[in-house]
mmCIF file of C-alpha atoms and ligand atoms in Angstrom:
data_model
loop_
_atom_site.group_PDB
_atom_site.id
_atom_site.type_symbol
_atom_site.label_atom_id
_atom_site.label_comp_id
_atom_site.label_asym_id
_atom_site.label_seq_id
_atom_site.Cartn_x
_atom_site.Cartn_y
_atom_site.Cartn_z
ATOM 1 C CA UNK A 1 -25.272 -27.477 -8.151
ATOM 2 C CA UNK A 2 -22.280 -27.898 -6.100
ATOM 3 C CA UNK A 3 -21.310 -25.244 -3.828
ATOM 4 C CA UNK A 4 -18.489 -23.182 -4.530
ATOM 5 C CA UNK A 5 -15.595 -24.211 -2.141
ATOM 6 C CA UNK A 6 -14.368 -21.267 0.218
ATOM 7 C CA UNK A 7 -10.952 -20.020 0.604
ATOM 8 C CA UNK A 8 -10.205 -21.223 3.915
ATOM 9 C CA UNK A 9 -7.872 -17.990 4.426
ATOM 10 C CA UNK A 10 -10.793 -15.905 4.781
ATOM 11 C CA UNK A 11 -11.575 -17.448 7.976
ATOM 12 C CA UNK A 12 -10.772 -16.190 11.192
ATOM 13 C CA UNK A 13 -8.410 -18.383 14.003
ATOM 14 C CA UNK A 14 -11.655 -18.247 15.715
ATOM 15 C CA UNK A 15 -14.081 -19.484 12.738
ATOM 16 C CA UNK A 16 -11.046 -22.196 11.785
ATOM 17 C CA UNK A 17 -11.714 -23.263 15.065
ATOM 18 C CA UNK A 18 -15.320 -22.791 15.572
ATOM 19 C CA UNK A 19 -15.574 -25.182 12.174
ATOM 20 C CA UNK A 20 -13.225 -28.213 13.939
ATOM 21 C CA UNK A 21 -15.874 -28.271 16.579
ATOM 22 C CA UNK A 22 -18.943 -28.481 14.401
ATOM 23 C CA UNK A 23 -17.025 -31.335 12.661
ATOM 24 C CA UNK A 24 -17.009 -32.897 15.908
ATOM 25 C CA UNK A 25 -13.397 -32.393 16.101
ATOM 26 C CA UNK A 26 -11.196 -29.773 18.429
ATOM 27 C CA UNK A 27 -11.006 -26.696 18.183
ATOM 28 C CA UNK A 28 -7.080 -27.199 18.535
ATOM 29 C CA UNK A 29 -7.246 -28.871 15.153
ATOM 30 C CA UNK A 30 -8.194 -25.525 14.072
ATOM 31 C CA UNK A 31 -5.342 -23.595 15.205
ATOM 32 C CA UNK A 32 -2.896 -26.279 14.212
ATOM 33 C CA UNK A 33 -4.358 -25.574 10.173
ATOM 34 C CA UNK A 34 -3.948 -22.184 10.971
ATOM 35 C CA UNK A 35 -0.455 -22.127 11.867
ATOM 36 C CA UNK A 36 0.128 -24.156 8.390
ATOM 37 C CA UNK A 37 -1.395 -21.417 6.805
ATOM 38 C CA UNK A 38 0.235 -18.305 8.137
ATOM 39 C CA UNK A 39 3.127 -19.437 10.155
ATOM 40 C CA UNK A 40 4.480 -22.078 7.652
ATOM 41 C CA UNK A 41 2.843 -20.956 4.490
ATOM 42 C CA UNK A 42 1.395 -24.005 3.413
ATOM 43 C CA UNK A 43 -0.251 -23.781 -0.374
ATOM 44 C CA UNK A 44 -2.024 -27.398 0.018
ATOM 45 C CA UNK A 45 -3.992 -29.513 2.218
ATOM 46 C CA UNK A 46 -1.092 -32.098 1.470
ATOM 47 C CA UNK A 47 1.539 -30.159 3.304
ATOM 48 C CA UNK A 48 -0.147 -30.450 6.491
ATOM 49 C CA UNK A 49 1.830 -33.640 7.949
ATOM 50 C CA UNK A 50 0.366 -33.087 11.037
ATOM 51 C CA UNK A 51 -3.035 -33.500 10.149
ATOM 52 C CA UNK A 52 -4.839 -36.841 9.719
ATOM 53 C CA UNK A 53 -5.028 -37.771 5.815
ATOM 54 C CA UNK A 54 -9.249 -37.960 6.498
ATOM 55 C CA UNK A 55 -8.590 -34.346 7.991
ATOM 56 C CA UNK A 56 -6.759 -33.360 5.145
ATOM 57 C CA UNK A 57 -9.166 -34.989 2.690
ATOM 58 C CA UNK A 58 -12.155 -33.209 4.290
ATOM 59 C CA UNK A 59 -10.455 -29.970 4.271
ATOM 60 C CA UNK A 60 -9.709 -30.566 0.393
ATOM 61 C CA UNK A 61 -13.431 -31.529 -0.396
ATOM 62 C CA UNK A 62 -14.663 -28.133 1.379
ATOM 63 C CA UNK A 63 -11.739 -25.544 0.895
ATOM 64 C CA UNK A 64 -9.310 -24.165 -1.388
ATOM 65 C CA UNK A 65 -6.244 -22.514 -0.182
ATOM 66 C CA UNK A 66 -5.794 -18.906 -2.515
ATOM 67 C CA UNK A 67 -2.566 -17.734 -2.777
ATOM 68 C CA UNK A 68 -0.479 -15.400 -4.538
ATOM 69 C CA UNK A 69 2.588 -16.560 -6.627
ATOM 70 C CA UNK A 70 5.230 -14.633 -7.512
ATOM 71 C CA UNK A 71 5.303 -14.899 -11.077
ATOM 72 C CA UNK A 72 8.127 -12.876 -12.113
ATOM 73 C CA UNK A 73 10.944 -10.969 -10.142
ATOM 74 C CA UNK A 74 13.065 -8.184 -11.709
ATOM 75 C CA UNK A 75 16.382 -6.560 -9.899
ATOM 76 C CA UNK A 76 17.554 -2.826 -10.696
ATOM 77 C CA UNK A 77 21.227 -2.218 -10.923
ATOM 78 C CA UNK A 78 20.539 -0.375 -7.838
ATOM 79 C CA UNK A 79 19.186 -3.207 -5.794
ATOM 80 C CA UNK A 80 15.736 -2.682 -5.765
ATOM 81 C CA UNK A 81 13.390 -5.890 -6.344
ATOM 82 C CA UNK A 82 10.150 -5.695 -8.605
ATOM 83 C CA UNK A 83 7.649 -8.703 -8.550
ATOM 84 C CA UNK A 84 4.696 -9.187 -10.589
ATOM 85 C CA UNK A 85 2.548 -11.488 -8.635
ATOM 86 C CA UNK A 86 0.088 -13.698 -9.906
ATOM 87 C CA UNK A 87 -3.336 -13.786 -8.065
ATOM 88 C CA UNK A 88 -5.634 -16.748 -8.193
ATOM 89 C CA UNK A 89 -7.793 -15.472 -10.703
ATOM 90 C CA UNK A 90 -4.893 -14.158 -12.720
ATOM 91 C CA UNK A 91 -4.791 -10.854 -12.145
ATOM 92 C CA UNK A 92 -1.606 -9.377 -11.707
ATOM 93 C CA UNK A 93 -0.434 -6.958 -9.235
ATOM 94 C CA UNK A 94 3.216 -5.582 -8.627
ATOM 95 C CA UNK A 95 5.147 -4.885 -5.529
ATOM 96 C CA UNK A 96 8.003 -3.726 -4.918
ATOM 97 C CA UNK A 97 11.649 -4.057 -2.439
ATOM 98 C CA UNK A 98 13.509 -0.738 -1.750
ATOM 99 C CA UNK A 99 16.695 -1.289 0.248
ATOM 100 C CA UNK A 100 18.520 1.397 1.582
ATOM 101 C CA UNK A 101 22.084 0.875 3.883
ATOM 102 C CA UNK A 102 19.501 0.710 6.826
ATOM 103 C CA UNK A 103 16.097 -0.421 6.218
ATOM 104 C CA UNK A 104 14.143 -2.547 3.678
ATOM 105 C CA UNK A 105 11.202 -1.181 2.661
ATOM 106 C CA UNK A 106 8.503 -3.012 1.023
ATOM 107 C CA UNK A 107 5.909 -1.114 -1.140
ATOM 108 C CA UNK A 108 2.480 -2.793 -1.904
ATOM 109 C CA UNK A 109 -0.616 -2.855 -4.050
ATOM 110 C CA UNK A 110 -3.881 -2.623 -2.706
ATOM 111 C CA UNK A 111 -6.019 -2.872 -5.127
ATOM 112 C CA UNK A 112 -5.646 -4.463 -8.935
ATOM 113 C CA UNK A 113 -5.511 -0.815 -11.116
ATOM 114 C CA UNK A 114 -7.232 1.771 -8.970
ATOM 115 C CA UNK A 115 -10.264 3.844 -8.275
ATOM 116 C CA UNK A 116 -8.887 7.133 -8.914
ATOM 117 C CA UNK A 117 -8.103 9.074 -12.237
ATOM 118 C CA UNK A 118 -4.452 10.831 -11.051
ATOM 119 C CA UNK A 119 -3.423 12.020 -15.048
ATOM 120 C CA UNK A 120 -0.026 11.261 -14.261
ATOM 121 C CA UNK A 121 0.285 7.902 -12.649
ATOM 122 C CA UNK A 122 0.252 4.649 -14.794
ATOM 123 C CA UNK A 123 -1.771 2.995 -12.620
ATOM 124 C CA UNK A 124 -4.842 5.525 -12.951
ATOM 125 C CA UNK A 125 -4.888 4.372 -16.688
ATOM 126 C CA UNK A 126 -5.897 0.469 -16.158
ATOM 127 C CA UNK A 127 -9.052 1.153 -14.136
ATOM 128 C CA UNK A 128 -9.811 -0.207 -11.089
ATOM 129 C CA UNK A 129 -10.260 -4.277 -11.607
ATOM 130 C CA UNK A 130 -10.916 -5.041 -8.100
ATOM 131 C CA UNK A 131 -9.797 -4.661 -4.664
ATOM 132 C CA UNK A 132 -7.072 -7.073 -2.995
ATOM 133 C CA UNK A 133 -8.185 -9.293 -0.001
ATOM 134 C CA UNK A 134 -6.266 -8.745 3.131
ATOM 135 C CA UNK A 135 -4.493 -12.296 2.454
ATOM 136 C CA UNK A 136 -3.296 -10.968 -1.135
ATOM 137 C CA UNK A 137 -1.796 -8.107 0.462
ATOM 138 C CA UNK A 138 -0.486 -10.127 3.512
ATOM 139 C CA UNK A 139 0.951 -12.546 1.119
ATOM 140 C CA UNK A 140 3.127 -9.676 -1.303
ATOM 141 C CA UNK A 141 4.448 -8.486 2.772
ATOM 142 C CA UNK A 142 5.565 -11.692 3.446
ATOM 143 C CA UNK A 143 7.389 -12.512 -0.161
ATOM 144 C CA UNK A 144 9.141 -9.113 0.405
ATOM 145 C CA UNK A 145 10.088 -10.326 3.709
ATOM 146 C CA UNK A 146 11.554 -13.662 2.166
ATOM 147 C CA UNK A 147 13.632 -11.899 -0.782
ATOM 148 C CA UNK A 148 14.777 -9.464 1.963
ATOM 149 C CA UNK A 149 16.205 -12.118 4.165
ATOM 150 C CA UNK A 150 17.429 -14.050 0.707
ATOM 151 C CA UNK A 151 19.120 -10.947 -0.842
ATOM 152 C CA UNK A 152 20.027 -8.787 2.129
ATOM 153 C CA UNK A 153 20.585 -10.998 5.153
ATOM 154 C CA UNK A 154 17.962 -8.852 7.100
ATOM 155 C CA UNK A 155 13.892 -8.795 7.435
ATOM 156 C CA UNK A 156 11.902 -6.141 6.115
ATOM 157 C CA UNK A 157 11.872 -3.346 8.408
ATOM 158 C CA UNK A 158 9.223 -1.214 7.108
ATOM 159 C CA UNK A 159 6.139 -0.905 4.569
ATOM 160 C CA UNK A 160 4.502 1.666 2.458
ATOM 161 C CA UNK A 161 1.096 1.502 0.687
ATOM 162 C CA UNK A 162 2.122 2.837 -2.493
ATOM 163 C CA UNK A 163 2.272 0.108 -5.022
ATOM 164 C CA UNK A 164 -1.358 -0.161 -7.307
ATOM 165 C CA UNK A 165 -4.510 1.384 -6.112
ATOM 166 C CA UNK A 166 -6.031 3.900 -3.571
ATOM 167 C CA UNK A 167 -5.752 1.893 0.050
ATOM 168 C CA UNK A 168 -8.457 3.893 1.683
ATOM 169 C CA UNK A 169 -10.905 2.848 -0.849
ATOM 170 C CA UNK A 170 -10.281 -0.737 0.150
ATOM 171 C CA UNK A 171 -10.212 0.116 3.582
ATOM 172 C CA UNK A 172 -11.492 -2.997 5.435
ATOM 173 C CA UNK A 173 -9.004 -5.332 3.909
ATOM 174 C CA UNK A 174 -5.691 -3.198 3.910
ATOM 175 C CA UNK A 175 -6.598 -2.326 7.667
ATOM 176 C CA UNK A 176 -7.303 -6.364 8.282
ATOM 177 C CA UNK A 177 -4.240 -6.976 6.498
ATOM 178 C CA UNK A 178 -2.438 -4.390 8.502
ATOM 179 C CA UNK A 179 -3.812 -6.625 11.491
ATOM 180 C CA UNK A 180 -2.467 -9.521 10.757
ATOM 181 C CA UNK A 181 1.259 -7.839 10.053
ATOM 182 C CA UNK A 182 1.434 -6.290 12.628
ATOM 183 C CA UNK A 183 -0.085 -9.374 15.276
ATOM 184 C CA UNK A 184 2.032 -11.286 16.952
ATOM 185 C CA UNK A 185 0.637 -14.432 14.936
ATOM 186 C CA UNK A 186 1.733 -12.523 11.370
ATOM 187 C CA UNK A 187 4.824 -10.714 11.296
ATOM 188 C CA UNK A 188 4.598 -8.722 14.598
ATOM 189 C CA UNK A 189 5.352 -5.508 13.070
ATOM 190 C CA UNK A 190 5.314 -1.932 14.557
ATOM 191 C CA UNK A 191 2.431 -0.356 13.239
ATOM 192 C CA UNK A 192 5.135 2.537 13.135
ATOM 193 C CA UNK A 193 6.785 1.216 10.825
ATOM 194 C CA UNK A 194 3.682 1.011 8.240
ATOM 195 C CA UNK A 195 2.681 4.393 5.815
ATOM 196 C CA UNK A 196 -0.831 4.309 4.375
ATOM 197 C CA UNK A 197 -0.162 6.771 1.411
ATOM 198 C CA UNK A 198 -3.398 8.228 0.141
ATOM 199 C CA UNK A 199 -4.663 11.163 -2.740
ATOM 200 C CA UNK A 200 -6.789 12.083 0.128
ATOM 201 C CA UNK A 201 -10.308 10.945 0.736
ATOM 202 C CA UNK A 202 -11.762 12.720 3.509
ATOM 203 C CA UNK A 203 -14.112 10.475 4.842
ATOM 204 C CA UNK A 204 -11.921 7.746 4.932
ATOM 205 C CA UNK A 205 -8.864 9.637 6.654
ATOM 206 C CA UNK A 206 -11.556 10.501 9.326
ATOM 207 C CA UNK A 207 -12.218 6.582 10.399
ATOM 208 C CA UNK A 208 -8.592 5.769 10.047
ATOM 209 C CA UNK A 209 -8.050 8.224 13.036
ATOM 210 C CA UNK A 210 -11.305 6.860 15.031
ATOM 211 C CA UNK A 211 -9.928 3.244 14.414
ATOM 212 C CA UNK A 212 -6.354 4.053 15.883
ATOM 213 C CA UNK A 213 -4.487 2.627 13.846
ATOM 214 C CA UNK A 214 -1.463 3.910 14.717
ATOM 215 C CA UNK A 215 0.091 3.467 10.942
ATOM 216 C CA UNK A 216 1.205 6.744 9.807
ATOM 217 C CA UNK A 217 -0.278 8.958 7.105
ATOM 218 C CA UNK A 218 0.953 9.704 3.596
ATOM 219 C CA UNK A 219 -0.749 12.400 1.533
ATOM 220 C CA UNK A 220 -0.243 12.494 -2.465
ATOM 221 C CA UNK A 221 -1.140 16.244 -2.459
ATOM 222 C CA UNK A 222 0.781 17.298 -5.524
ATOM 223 C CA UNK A 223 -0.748 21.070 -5.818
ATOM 224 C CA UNK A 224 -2.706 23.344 -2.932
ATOM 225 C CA UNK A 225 -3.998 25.470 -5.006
ATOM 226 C CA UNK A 226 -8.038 23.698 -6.066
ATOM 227 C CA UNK A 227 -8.136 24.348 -9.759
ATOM 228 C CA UNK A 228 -4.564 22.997 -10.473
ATOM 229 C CA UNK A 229 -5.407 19.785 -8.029
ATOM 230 C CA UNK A 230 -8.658 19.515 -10.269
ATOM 231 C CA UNK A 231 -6.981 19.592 -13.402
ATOM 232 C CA UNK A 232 -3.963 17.065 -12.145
ATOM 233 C CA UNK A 233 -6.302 14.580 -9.737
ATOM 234 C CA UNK A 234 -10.433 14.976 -10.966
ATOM 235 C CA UNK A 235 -11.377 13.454 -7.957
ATOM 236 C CA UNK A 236 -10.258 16.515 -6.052
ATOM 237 C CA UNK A 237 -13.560 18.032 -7.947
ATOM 238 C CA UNK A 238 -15.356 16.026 -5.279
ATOM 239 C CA UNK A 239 -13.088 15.914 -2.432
ATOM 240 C CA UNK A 240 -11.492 19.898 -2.728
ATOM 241 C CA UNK A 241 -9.120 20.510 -0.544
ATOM 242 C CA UNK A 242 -10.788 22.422 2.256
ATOM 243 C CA UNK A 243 -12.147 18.914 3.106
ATOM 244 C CA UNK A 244 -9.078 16.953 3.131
ATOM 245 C CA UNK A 245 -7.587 19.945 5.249
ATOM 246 C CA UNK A 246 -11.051 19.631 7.733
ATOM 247 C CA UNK A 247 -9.906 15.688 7.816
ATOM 248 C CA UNK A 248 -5.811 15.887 7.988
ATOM 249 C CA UNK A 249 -7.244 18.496 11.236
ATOM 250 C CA UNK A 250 -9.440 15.886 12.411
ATOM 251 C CA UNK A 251 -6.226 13.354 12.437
ATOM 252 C CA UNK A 252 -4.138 14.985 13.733
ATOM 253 C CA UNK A 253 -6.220 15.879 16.630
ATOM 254 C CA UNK A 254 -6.781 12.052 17.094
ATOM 255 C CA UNK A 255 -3.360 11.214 16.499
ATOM 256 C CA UNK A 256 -0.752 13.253 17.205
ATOM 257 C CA UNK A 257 0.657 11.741 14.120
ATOM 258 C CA UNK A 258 3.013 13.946 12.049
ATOM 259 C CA UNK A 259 1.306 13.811 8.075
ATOM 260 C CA UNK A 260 3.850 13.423 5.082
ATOM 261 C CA UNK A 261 2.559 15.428 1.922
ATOM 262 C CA UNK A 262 3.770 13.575 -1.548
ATOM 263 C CA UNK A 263 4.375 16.249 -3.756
ATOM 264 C CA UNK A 264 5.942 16.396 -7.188
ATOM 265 C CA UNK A 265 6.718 19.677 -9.287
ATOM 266 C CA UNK A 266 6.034 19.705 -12.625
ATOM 267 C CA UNK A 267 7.163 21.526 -15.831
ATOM 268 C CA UNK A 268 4.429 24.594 -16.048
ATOM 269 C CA UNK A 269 1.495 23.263 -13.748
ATOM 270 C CA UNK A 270 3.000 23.819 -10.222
ATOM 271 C CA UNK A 271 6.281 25.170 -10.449
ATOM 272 C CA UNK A 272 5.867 28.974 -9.936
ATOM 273 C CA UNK A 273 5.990 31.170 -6.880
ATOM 274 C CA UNK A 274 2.215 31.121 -6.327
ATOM 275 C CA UNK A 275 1.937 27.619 -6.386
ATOM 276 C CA UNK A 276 4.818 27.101 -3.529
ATOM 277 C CA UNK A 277 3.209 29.667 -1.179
ATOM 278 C CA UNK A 278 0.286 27.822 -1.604
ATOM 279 C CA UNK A 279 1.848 24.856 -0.484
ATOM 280 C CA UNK A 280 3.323 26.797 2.474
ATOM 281 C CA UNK A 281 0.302 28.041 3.568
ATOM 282 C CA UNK A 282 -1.260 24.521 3.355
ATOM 283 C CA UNK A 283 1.614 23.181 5.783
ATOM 284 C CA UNK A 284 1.031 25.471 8.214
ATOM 285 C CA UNK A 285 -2.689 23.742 8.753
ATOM 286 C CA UNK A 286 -1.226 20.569 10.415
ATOM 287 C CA UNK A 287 2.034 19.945 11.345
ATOM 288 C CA UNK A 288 3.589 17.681 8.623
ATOM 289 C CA UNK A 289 6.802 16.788 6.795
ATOM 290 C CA UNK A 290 7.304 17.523 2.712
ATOM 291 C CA UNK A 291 8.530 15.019 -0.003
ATOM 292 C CA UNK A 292 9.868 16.220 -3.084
ATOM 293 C CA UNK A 293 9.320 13.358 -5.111
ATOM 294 C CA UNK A 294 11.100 13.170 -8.596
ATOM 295 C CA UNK A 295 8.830 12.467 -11.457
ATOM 296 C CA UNK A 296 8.922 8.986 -13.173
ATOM 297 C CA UNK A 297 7.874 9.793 -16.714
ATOM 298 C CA UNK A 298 4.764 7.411 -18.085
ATOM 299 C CA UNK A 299 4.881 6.976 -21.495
ATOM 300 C CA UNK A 300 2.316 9.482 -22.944
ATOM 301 C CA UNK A 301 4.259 12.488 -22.214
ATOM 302 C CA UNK A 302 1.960 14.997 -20.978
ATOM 303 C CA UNK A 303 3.543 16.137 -17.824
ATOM 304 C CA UNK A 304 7.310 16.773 -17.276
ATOM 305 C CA UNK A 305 9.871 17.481 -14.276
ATOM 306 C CA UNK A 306 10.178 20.977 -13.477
ATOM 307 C CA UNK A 307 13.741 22.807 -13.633
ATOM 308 C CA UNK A 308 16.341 22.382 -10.605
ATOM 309 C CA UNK A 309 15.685 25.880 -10.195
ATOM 310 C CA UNK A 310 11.654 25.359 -9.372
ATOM 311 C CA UNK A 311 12.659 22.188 -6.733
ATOM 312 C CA UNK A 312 15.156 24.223 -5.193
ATOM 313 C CA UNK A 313 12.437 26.994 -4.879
ATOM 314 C CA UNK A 314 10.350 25.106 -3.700
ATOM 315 C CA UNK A 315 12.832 23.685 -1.074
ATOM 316 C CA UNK A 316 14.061 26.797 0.313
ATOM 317 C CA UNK A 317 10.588 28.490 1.108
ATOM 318 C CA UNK A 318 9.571 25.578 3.166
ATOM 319 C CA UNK A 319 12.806 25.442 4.736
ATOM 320 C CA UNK A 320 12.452 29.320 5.737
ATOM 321 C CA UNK A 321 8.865 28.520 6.919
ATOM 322 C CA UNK A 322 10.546 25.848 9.429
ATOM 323 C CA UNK A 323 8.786 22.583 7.383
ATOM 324 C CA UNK A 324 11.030 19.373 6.953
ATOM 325 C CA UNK A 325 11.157 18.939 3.772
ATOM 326 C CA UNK A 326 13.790 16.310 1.692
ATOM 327 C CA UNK A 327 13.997 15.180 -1.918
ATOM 328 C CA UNK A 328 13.219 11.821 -2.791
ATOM 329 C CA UNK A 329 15.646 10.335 -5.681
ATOM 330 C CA UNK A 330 13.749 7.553 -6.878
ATOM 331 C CA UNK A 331 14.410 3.991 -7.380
ATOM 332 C CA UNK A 332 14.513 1.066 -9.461
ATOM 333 C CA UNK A 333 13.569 3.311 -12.679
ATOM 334 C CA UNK A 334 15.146 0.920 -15.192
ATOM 335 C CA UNK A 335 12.564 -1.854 -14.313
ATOM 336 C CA UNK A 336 9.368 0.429 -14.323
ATOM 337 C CA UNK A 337 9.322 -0.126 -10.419
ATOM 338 C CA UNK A 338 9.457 3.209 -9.511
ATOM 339 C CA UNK A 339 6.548 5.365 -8.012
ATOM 340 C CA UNK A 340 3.351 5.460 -10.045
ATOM 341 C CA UNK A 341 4.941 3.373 -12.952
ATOM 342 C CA UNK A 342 2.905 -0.175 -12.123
ATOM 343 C CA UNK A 343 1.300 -0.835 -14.498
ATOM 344 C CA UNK A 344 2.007 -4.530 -15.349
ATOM 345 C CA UNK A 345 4.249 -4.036 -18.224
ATOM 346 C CA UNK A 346 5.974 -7.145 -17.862
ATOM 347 C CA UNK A 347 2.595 -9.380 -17.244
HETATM 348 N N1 SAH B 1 -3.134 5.938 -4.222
HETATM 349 C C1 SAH B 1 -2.120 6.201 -3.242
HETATM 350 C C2 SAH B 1 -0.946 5.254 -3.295
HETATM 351 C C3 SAH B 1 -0.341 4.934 -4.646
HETATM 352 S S1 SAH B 1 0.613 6.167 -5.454
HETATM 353 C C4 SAH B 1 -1.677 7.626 -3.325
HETATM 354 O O1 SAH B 1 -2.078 8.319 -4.239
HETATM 355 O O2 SAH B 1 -0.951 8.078 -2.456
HETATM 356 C C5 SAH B 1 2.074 6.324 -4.541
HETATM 357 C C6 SAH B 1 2.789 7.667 -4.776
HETATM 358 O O3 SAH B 1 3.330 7.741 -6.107
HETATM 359 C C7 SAH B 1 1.845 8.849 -4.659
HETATM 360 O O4 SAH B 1 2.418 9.884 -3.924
HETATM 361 C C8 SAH B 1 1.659 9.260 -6.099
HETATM 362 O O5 SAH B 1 1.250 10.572 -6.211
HETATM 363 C C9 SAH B 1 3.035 8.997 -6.667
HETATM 364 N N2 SAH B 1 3.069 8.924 -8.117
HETATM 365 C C10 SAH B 1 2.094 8.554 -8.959
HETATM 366 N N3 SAH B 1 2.521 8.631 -10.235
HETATM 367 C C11 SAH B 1 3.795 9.042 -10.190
HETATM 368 C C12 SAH B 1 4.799 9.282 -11.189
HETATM 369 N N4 SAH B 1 4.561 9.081 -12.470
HETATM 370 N N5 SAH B 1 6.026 9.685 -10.763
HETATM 371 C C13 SAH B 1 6.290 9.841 -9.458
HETATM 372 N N6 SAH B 1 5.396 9.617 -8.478
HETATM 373 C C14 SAH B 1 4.167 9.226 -8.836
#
């Protein structure tokens, strides 16, 4: 049987290289297909003018180049860009452009549905498919980047892990695609300006801070009270919160690195008195900033936005406690592109 052809954006420079050479060829041939690849873009073999057409052949008999396509872009009256974007098996992910006066913001998928069971996010309810590779998630960076430049005269100035999926349970190829963003050879991005927003896996908090990254840390952490956590996010069953505080401890002593806590409040699940203290008390652990985020109804109905009374509750104890804490209006609602509403409705 004929082997399966690799995708030659799995390799390494190095490996692209290292693979000229053993075809008795240099190794700058190597880094002249890379640089078609990431640099330019290139989605065929053909594209690659420079290269010899026995080159090009070769590389065709042995390779295929996988690439995402962007299969289908929607625009909110209030400027924010939603694509759906086609992977090479067909899977679909989303991602999505948030453009304020100041910044563009790209928010990305990580995995294709995701491993965790949060009862209020639309994503939790596809299951997780598989993870993205680092290229995938390169790739919906760099079409942000382009429809930033397109639509707003400007290049994407920051990015945020909370499209599809838990990142830190696809931790090798968010933090290799985090790599190549921030490399000179990619985008050359400040790691500063990249969130890695997680519901908080211990474990995997604690090798984010031995592996430096120097991305900053997003928390979902919705409740700080155990059995309300349980109820909203199961997984906190197996990951309760003394743990995630033990890790957010252990980052913090690594980093230095101020934590943002996601939290929404909800109609009669976290919206009294008790809950809010709890959430004060939690702050006090690690020093952090809060966002109020506003709900995005999915469509079974089950959990609602609290009262303006409970947010502004909310607002003004942390405020007396001295913890920043804003309110996040959300965006691009008409087109299902706000937070935890991917769920490929328009595949
Ligand atoms: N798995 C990661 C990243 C994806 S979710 C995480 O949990 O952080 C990105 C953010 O959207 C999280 O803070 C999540 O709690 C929030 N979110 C999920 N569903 C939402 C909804 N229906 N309305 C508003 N925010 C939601």
């Amino acid at each position: 049987m004929k082997n399966k052809k690799k995708d030659i954006r799995a390799l390494t420079k190095k490996q692209l290289q290292d693979f000229f050479v053993a075809e008795g060829d240099k190794s700058f041939r190597g880094s002249q297909v890379y640089e078609w690849l990431w640099n330019k873009g290139a989605h065929s073999f053909e594209a690659m003018t420079n290269i010899s057409k026995e080159t090009r052949k070769m590389l065709n008999e042995n390779f295929v180049i996988n690439h995402i396509r962007v299969d289908r872009m929607q625009r909110s009256s209030d400027g924010t860009i939603k694509n759906a974007v086609k992977l090479h098996d067909q899977l679909t992910v989303e991602s999505v452009l948030i453009p304020t006066a100041s910044r563009t913001t790209a928010c990305v998928s990580s995995q294709v549905g995701c491993s965790l069971d949060c009862q209020f996010c639309a994503t939790a309810k596809l299951k997780r498919m598989r993870n993205l590779n680092p290229d995938e998630i390169y790739d919906q960076v760099v079409a942000i980047d382009n429809e930033s430049r397109l639509y707003f005269d400007r290049p994407l100035s920051n990015i945020v892990f909370m499209g599809m999926g838990e990142p830190l349970m696809n931790y090798n190829n968010v933090m290799k695609a985090v790599e190549k963003i921030t490399s000179p050879e990619g985008l050359g991005m400040s790691p500063k300006r990249i969130t890695i927003s997680t519901s908080g896996v211990p474990k995997m908090i604690r090798k984010l801070a031995d592996d430096e990254a120097k991305i900053k840390l997003a928390v979902s952490l919705h409740s700080a009270i155990d059995e309300v956590r349980t109820k909203i996010m199961p997984f906190n069953e197996t990951f309760p919160l003394n743990d995630l505080r033990a890790a957010l401890e252990y980052w913090y002593s690594k980093t230095k690195s101020r934590i943002t806590y996601e939290y929404i409040v909800w109609k009669d699940i976290n919206d009294t008195l008790r809950d809010a203290e709890a959430l004060v008390r939690f702050c006090k652990y690690v020093p952090c900033k809060v966002n109020l985020i506003e709900y995005n109804p999915i469509d079974d109905g089950n959990f609602q936005q609290a009262s303006s009374q409970a947010t502004d509750m909310y607002q003004q104890m942390l405020e007396r406690n001295n913890i920043t804490v804003t309110v996040r209006r959300s965006r691009g609602k008409d087109i299902d592109a706000a937070c935890g509403q991917l769920a490929n409705k328009s595949a």
